[in-house]
Coordinates of C-alpha atoms in Angstrom, one line a residue:
X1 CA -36.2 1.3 -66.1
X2 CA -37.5 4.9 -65.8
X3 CA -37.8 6.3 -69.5
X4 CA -35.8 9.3 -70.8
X5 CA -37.6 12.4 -71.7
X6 CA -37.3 15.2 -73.8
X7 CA -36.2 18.5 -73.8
X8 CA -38.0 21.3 -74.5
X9 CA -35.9 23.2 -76.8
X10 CA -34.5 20.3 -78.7
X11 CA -36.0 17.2 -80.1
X12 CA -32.5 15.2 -79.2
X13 CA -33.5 12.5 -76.7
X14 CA -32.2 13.0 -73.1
X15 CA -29.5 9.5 -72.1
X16 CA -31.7 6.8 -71.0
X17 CA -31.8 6.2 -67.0
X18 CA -29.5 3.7 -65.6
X19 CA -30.7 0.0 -65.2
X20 CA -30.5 -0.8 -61.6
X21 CA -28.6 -4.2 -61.1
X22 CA -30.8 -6.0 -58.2
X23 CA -28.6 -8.5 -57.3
X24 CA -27.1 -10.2 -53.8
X25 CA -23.6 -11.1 -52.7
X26 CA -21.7 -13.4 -50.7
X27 CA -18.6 -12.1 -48.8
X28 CA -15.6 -13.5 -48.5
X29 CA -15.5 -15.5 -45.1
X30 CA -19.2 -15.7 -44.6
X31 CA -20.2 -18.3 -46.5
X32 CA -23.7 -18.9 -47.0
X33 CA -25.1 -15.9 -45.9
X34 CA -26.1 -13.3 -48.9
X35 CA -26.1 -9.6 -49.0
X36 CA -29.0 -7.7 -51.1
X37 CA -27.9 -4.9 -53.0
X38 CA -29.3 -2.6 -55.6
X39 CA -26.1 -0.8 -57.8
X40 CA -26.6 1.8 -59.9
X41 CA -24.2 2.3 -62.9
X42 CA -22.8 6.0 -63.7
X43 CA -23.0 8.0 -66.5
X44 CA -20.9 7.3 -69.7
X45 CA -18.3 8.8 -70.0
X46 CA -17.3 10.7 -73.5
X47 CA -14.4 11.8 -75.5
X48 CA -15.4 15.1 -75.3
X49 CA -16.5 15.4 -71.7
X50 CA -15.2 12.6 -69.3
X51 CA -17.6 12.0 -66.0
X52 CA -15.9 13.4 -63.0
X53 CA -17.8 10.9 -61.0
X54 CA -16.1 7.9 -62.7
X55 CA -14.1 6.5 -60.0
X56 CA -16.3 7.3 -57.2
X57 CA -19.1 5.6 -55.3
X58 CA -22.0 6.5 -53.1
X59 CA -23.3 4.4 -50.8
X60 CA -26.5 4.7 -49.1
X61 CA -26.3 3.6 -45.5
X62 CA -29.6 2.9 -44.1
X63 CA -31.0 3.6 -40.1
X64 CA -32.3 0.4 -38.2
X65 CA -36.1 0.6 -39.2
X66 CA -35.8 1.7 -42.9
X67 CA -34.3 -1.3 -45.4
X68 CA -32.3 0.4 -48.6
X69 CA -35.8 0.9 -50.7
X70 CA -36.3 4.0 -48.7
X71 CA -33.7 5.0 -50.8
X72 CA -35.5 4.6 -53.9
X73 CA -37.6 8.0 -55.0
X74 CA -34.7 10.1 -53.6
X75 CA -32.5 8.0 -55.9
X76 CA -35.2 9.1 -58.9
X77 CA -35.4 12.2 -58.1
X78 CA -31.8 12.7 -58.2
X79 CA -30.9 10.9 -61.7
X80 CA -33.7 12.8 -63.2
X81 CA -32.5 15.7 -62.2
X82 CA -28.9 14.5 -63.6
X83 CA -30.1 13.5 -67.5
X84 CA -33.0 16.6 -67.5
X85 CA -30.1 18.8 -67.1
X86 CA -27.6 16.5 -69.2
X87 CA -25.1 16.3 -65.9
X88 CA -22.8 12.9 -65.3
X89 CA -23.5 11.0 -62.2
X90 CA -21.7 8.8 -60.1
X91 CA -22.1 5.1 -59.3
X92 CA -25.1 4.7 -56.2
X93 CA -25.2 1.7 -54.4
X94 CA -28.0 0.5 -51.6
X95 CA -27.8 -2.7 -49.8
X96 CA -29.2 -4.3 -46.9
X97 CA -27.1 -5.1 -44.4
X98 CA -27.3 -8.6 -42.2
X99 CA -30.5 -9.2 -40.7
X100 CA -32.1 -6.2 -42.6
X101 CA -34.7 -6.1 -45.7
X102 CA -33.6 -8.7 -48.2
X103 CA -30.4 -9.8 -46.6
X104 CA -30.1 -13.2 -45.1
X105 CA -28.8 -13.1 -41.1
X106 CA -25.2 -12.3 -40.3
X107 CA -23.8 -16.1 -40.2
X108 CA -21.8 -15.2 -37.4
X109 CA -24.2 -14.1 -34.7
X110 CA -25.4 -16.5 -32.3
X111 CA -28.7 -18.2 -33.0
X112 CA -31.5 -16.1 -32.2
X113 CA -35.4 -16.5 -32.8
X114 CA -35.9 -12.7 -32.3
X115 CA -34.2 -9.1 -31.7
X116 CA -30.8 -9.9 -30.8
X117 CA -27.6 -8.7 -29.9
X118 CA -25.1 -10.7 -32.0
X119 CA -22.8 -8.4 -33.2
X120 CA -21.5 -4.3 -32.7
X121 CA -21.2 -1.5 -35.0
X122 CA -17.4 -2.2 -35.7
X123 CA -18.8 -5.5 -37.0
X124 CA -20.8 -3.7 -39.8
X125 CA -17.7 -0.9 -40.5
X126 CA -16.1 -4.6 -41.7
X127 CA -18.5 -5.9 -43.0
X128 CA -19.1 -2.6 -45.5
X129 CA -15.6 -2.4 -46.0
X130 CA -15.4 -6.1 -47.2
X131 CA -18.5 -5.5 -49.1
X132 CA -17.6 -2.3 -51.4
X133 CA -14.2 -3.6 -52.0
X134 CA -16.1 -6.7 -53.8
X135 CA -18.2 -4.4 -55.5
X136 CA -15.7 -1.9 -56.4
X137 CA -13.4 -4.8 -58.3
X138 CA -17.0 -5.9 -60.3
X139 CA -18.5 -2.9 -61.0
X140 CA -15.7 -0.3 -61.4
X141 CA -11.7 0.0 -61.9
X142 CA -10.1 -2.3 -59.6
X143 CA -6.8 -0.6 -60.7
X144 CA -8.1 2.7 -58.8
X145 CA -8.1 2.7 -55.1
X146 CA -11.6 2.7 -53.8
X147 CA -13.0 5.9 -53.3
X148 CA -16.4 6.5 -51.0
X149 CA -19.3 9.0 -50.3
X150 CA -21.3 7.9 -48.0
X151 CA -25.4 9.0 -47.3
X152 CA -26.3 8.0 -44.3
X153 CA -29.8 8.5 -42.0
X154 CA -29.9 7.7 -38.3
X155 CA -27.0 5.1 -37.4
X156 CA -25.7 5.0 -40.7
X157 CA -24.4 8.2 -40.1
X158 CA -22.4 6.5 -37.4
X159 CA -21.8 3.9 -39.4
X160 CA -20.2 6.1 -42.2
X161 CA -18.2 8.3 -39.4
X162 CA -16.8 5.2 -37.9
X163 CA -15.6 3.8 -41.4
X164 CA -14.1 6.4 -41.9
X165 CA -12.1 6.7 -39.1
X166 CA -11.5 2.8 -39.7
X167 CA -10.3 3.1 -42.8
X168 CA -8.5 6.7 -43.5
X169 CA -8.2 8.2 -47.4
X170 CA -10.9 6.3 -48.4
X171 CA -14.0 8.5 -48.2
X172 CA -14.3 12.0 -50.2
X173 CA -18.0 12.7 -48.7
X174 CA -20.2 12.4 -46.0
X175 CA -24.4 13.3 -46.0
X176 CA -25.9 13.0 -42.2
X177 CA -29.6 12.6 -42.5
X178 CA -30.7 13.0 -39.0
X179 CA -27.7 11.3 -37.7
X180 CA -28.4 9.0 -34.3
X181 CA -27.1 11.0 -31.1
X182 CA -24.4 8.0 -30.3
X183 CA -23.3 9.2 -27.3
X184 CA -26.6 9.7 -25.5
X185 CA -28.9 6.4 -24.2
X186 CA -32.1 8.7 -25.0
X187 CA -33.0 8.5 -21.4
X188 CA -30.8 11.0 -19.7
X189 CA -32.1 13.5 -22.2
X190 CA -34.9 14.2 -19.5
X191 CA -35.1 14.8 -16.0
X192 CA -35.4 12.6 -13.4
X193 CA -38.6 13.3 -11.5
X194 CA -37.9 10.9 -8.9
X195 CA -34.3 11.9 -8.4
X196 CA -33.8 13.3 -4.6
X197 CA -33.8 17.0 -5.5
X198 CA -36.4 16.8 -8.6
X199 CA -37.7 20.5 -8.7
X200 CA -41.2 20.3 -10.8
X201 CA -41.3 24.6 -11.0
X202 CA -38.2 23.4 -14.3
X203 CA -41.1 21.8 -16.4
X204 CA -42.9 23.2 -19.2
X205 CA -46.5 24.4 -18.5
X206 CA -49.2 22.4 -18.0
X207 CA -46.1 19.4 -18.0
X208 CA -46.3 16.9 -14.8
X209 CA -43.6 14.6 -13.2
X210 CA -45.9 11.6 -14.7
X211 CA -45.6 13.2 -18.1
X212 CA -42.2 13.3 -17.7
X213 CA -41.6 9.2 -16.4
X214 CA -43.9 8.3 -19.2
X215 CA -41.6 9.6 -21.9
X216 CA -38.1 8.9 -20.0
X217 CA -40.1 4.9 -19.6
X218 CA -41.1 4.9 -23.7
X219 CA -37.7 6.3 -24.5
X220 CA -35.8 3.9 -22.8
X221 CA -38.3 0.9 -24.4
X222 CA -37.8 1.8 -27.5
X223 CA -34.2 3.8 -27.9
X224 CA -31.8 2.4 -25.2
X225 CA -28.5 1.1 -26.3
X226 CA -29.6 -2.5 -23.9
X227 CA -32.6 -2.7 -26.8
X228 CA -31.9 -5.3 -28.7
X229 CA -32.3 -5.3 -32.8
X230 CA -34.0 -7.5 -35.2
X231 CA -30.9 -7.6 -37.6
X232 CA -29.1 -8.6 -34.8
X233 CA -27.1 -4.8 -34.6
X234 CA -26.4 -4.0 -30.9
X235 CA -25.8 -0.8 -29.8
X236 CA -24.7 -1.4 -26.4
X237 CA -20.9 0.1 -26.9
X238 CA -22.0 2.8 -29.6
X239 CA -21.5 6.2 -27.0
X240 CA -17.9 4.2 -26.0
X241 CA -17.0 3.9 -30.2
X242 CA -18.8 7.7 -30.7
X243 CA -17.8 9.7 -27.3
X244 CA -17.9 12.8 -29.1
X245 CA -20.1 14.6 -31.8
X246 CA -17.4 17.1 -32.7
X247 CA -14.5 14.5 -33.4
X248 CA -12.5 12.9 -34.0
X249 CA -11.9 15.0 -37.2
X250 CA -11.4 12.6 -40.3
X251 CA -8.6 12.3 -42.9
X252 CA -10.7 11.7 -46.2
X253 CA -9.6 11.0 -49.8
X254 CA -6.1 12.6 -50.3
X255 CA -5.3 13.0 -46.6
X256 CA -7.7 15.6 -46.7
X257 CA -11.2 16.4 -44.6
X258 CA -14.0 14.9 -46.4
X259 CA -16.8 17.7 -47.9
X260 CA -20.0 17.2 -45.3
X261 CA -23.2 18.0 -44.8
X262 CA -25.7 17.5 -41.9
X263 CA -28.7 17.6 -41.8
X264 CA -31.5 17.9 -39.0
X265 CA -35.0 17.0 -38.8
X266 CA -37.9 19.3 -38.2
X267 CA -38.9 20.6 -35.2
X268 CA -42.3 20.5 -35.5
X269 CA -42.7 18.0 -37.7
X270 CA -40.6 15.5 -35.2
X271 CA -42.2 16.4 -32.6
X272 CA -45.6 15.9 -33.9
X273 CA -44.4 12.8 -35.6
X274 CA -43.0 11.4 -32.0
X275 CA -47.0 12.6 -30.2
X276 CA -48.9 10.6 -32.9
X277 CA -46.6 7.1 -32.8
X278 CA -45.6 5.2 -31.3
X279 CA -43.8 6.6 -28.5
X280 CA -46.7 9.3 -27.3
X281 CA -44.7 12.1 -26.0
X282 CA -46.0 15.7 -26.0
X283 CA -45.0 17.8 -28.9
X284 CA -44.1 20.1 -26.3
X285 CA -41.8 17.8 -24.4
X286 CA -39.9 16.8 -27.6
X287 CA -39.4 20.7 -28.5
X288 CA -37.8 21.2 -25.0
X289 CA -35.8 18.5 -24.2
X290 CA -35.0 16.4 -27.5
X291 CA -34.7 18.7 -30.0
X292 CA -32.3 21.5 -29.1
X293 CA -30.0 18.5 -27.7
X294 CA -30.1 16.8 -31.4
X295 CA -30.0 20.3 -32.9
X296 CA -26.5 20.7 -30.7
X297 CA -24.9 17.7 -31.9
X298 CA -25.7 17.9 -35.7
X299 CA -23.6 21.4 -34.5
X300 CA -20.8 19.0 -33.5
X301 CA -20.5 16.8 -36.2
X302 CA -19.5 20.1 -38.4
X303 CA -16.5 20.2 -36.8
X304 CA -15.0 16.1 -37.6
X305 CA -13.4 17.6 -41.1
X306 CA -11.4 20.8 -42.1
X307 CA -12.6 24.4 -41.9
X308 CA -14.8 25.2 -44.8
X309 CA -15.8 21.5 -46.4
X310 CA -18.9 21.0 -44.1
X311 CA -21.8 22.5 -44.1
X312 CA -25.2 22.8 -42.2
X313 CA -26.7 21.9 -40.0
X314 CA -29.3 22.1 -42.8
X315 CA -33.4 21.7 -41.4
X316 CA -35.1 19.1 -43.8
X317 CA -38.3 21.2 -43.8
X318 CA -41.1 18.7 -43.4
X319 CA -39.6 16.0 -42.5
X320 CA -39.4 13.8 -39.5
X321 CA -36.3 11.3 -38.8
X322 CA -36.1 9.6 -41.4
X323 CA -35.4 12.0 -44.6
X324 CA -35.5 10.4 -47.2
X325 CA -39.0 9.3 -46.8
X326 CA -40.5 12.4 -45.9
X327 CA -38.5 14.6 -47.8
X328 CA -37.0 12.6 -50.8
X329 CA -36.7 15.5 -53.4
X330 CA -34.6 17.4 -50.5
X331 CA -32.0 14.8 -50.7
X332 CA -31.8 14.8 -53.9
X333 CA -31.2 18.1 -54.0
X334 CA -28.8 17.8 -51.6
X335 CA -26.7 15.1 -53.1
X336 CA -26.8 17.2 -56.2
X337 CA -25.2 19.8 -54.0
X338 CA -22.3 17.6 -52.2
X339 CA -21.1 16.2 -55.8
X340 CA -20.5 19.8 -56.9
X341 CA -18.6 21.0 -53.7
X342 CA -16.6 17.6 -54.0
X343 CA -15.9 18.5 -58.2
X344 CA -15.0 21.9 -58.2
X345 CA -13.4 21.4 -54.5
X346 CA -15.4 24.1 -53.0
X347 CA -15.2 25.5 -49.5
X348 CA -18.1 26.9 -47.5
X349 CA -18.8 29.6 -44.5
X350 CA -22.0 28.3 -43.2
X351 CA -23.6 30.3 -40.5
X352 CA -26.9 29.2 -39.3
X353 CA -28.6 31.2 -37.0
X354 CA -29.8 29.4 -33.6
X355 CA -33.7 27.5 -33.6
X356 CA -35.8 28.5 -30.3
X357 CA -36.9 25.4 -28.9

């Protein structure tokens, strides 16, 4: 446990910072298979000032390559923040889902030795909704309905959009980190140089039609919804669940639009990321045909609640895809930020101007 510190102005000691429970869980109907989990407690609650975070929860909902410890410094960050400035804060919960970090298989996929295809999307919206109830009735007031906010990078953004739709009035917030472009299969995103009527005068300088088949051929190794997963998560149907970026629009806690914010990568920083992995494409190939595409759908997913609770898309200066590795004090900051719009119920006009590719 992190230890409290002191303030400068008073010799009062700050609250202490929560002790994690680090703990795993079996599900109801899955017998023998265990879910790892990290929860978080919130802030005490007192006479004089009750915690306005006391019967919510925020779920972290990790991508396909980062287990629920990425989560960690942002999650320090944040609750030092929190106790420095003697603010409440909510319950956090990470987990690993099936197949992923610390978590045993999902019992119900077939048996595989490797990456697999054994179960969809859907199958995981159940699975957290089966899994948050349990936690919800031990960790916090099981005479209050279950209330969510959800912080998601890559496909757990479409993992939190798709809960929500799933299961209406049960989710007051939403943080994309990068969300995954569901509706794309990362190959069409480029030009076809052997298509009939290729024209190579459309490419970038110094760009050739082999440049342009390498990246299209790494893209579709790595990316493409027929790749399978080592947790077993297909992605086959995801563009037929997600058709859209901009909807549908979600009915959050109250019957209302849940408060959002997106978030995008860096251009440069992506890019340069994306030349020096594994995938080897051209910094200049990701700035003109990746980029402005993602930068277009964060764009969309501002539009899934009502007028004025979402805001963004917001650039995670520095960072690559995954945010809250490269960047951890910037989600921090901005979970700080969603918890105060979701308090005080404030609504935004967010105008962002356009990013030259």
């Amino acid at each position: 446990m992190l230890e409290a510190k002191f303030s400068g102005s008073s010799e009062e000691a700050l609250p202490p910072f929560p002790d994690p429970e680090v703990s795993s869980i079996t599900l109801e109907g899955k017998p023998g298979a265990r879910i790892a989990y990290t929860y978080y407690p919130a802030s005490a609650s007192k006479p004089s000032h009750l915690n306005p975070f006391s019967k919510s929860l925020v779920v972290f909902l990790n991508g396909m390559v980062q287990p629920r410890a990425s989560w960690n410094a942002a999650i320090n960050i944040f609750h030092e923040k929190q106790i420095t400035n003697r603010l409440p804060y909510p319950a956090l919960l990470t987990y690993d889902r099936y197949g992923q970090g610390d978590s045993d298989r999902d019992p119900d996929d077939p048996p595989a030795d490797g990456p697999a295809h054994g179960h969809d999307v859907m199958s995981v919206v159940h699975v957290l909704y089966q899994f948050t109830q349990q936690i919800w009735k031990e960790h916090l007031d099981p005479t209050d309905s279950p209330c969510f906010i959800f912080v998601g990078n890559s496909i757990g953004c479409a993992i939190g959009r798709l809960f929500a739709q799933t299961y209406p009035g049960t989710v007051l917030g939403l943080m994309f980190l990068d969300s995954v472009i569901a509706n794309t299969d990362f190959v069409s995103l480029w030009p076809d140089p052997d298509a009939p009527l290729f024209n190579p005068s459309i490419l970038p300088p110094s760009t050739t039609a082999g440049d342009i088949r390498s990246a299209r051929t790494n893209m579709s190794r790595m990316f493409h919804p027929d790749v399978p997963s080592r947790e077993g998560l297909s992605r086959r149907n995801l563009p037929k669940l997600l058709p859209d970026a901009n909807g549908p629009k979600l009915e959050g806690y109250h019957s209302e639009g849940p408060y959002v914010t997106v978030v995008g990568h860096d251009w440069e920083t992506f890019a340069l990321q994306t030349e020096k992995g594994m995938m080897k494409v051209p910094q200049l190939l990701t700035m003109t045909y990746v980029n402005p595409v993602w930068q277009k759908y964060n764009e969309g997913l501002t539009k899934i609640t009502d007028q004025g609770k979402a805001i963004g898309p917001l650039i995670a200066v520095g960072s690559g895809h995954f945010v809250q590795v490269d960047q951890p004090g910037f989600v921090a900051d901005e979970l700080v930020s969603l918890l105060d719009r979701v308090v005080n119920q404030v609504k935004h006009v967010y105008v962002t101007d356009a990013i030259d590719a």
